[in-house]
């Protein structure tokens, strides 16, 4: 009996201790909430969260408004802007991958998560694409299409071009390009490389050697020495090496033109000075100079060798 009674008292003591600990914990919690510093901290945190939410909304709005409205001539730029904006907003999953299988009771949590992520990407992408398309183009796509990737493909069909005509136009543009010495030669060569890349996408691939020869042919006559130097070398350059050497040659030509302009201006100024000095001389000084001149052939004064009668006889 005594042992059971002592055990009962011990359990009651432990129960009272646990109850007091819970009460103290609640009091500390209420005290923390009543602390003014904590209140200010919680309030600042709330304002920070609201500010971040407003910033994210403004960023999303700015991204969407940066997409140009689709018209009859800007499909390529419009599509590039769509892909960039959706990629920056991490909403391009529906454009990069196919729709995952719908989840069932046997689906794992990861499968459900992937499907929800793809579904959100598809819905947001479709809304953004439709937002930047006029109603006339929007009506050309069937309402049964509910996937952003398929919707974009249907829009692209409306702007399909004849590959043969585009290839001929690009090739004609590449062959007829001429560098006139103005601007930046690096950008000029990269522009030619871009046209070659477009031709490659149209299944007309140009070799690097052919492209380099087209670049050299399009350079003006000032690059004649540069062309001879390339033709005399056995080693072939890469396109990046050609760009680097052309930039160096362009800088050298600019320095030569600067020196030539300086020498031309200096000689012109010297000629003006001589004329001014001769104009400043009076008739007496000119006559005295003629009297001081003597012939190198007969050593007589007042004439020079070219006017000497004895020299010509």
Short mmCIF file of N, CA and C in Angstrom, two decimals, residues 86 90-100 114-130 144-152:
data_model
loop_
_atom_site.label_atom_id
_atom_site.label_comp_id
_atom_site.label_asym_id
_atom_site.label_seq_id
_atom_site.Cartn_x
_atom_site.Cartn_y
_atom_site.Cartn_z
N UNK A 86 8.78 33.73 -71.85
CA UNK A 86 8.34 32.52 -71.15
C UNK A 86 9.49 31.81 -70.47
N UNK A 90 10.10 31.21 -66.39
CA UNK A 90 10.09 29.78 -66.08
C UNK A 90 8.72 29.17 -66.38
N UNK A 91 8.18 29.56 -67.55
CA UNK A 91 6.88 29.04 -67.97
C UNK A 91 6.95 28.32 -69.32
N UNK A 92 8.16 28.02 -69.77
CA UNK A 92 8.31 27.43 -71.10
C UNK A 92 8.36 25.91 -71.07
N UNK A 93 8.00 25.29 -69.95
CA UNK A 93 8.02 23.83 -69.87
C UNK A 93 7.07 23.21 -70.89
N UNK A 94 5.90 23.82 -71.09
CA UNK A 94 4.93 23.27 -72.03
C UNK A 94 5.40 23.37 -73.47
N UNK A 95 6.34 24.31 -73.75
CA UNK A 95 6.89 24.43 -75.10
C UNK A 95 8.07 23.49 -75.32
N UNK A 96 8.72 23.07 -74.24
CA UNK A 96 9.91 22.24 -74.36
C UNK A 96 9.63 20.75 -74.22
N UNK A 97 8.53 20.39 -73.61
CA UNK A 97 8.26 18.97 -73.37
C UNK A 97 6.79 18.67 -73.65
N UNK A 98 6.53 17.38 -73.88
CA UNK A 98 5.16 16.94 -74.14
C UNK A 98 4.38 16.82 -72.83
N UNK A 99 3.09 16.76 -72.96
CA UNK A 99 2.24 16.64 -71.78
C UNK A 99 2.46 15.30 -71.09
N UNK A 100 2.74 15.31 -69.80
CA UNK A 100 2.90 14.03 -69.09
C UNK A 100 1.56 13.31 -68.93
N UNK A 114 4.82 16.92 -61.26
CA UNK A 114 5.25 17.23 -62.63
C UNK A 114 4.07 17.58 -63.53
N UNK A 115 2.97 16.86 -63.36
CA UNK A 115 1.79 17.16 -64.18
C UNK A 115 1.23 18.54 -63.84
N UNK A 116 1.15 18.87 -62.56
CA UNK A 116 0.64 20.19 -62.17
C UNK A 116 1.54 21.31 -62.67
N UNK A 117 2.85 21.08 -62.63
CA UNK A 117 3.79 22.09 -63.14
C UNK A 117 3.63 22.29 -64.63
N UNK A 118 3.50 21.18 -65.38
CA UNK A 118 3.32 21.30 -66.83
C UNK A 118 1.98 21.96 -67.14
N UNK A 119 0.94 21.59 -66.42
CA UNK A 119 -0.39 22.15 -66.67
C UNK A 119 -0.40 23.66 -66.43
N UNK A 120 0.26 24.10 -65.37
CA UNK A 120 0.33 25.54 -65.10
C UNK A 120 1.11 26.26 -66.20
N UNK A 121 2.23 25.66 -66.61
CA UNK A 121 3.03 26.25 -67.69
C UNK A 121 2.21 26.36 -68.98
N UNK A 122 1.44 25.34 -69.28
CA UNK A 122 0.63 25.33 -70.51
C UNK A 122 -0.45 26.42 -70.46
N UNK A 123 -1.13 26.52 -69.31
CA UNK A 123 -2.21 27.51 -69.20
C UNK A 123 -1.65 28.94 -69.28
N UNK A 124 -0.58 29.21 -68.55
CA UNK A 124 0.00 30.56 -68.56
C UNK A 124 0.59 30.91 -69.93
N UNK A 125 1.27 29.95 -70.56
CA UNK A 125 1.85 30.20 -71.89
C UNK A 125 0.76 30.50 -72.91
N UNK A 126 -0.32 29.73 -72.85
CA UNK A 126 -1.41 29.93 -73.80
C UNK A 126 -2.06 31.29 -73.61
N UNK A 127 -2.22 31.73 -72.38
CA UNK A 127 -2.80 33.04 -72.12
C UNK A 127 -1.89 34.16 -72.62
N UNK A 128 -0.58 34.03 -72.38
CA UNK A 128 0.36 35.07 -72.81
C UNK A 128 0.44 35.13 -74.33
N UNK A 129 0.43 33.97 -74.98
CA UNK A 129 0.48 33.94 -76.45
C UNK A 129 -0.76 34.59 -77.04
N UNK A 130 -1.92 34.23 -76.52
CA UNK A 130 -3.16 34.81 -77.03
C UNK A 130 -3.25 36.31 -76.75
N UNK A 144 -10.33 23.94 -80.41
CA UNK A 144 -10.08 22.62 -79.84
C UNK A 144 -8.62 22.45 -79.42
N UNK A 145 -7.74 23.30 -79.92
CA UNK A 145 -6.33 23.22 -79.55
C UNK A 145 -6.15 23.88 -78.18
N UNK A 146 -5.76 23.10 -77.22
CA UNK A 146 -5.62 23.59 -75.84
C UNK A 146 -4.18 23.52 -75.34
N UNK A 147 -3.25 23.16 -76.20
CA UNK A 147 -1.84 23.10 -75.82
C UNK A 147 -1.09 24.27 -76.44
N UNK A 148 -0.25 24.90 -75.65
CA UNK A 148 0.47 26.09 -76.11
C UNK A 148 1.41 25.75 -77.26
N UNK A 149 2.06 24.61 -77.21
CA UNK A 149 3.00 24.22 -78.26
C UNK A 149 2.29 24.04 -79.59
N UNK A 150 1.14 23.37 -79.58
CA UNK A 150 0.37 23.17 -80.80
C UNK A 150 -0.23 24.48 -81.30
N UNK A 151 -0.66 25.33 -80.38
CA UNK A 151 -1.22 26.62 -80.78
C UNK A 151 -0.17 27.46 -81.49
N UNK A 152 1.06 27.47 -80.95
CA UNK A 152 2.15 28.22 -81.57
C UNK A 152 2.50 27.65 -82.94
#
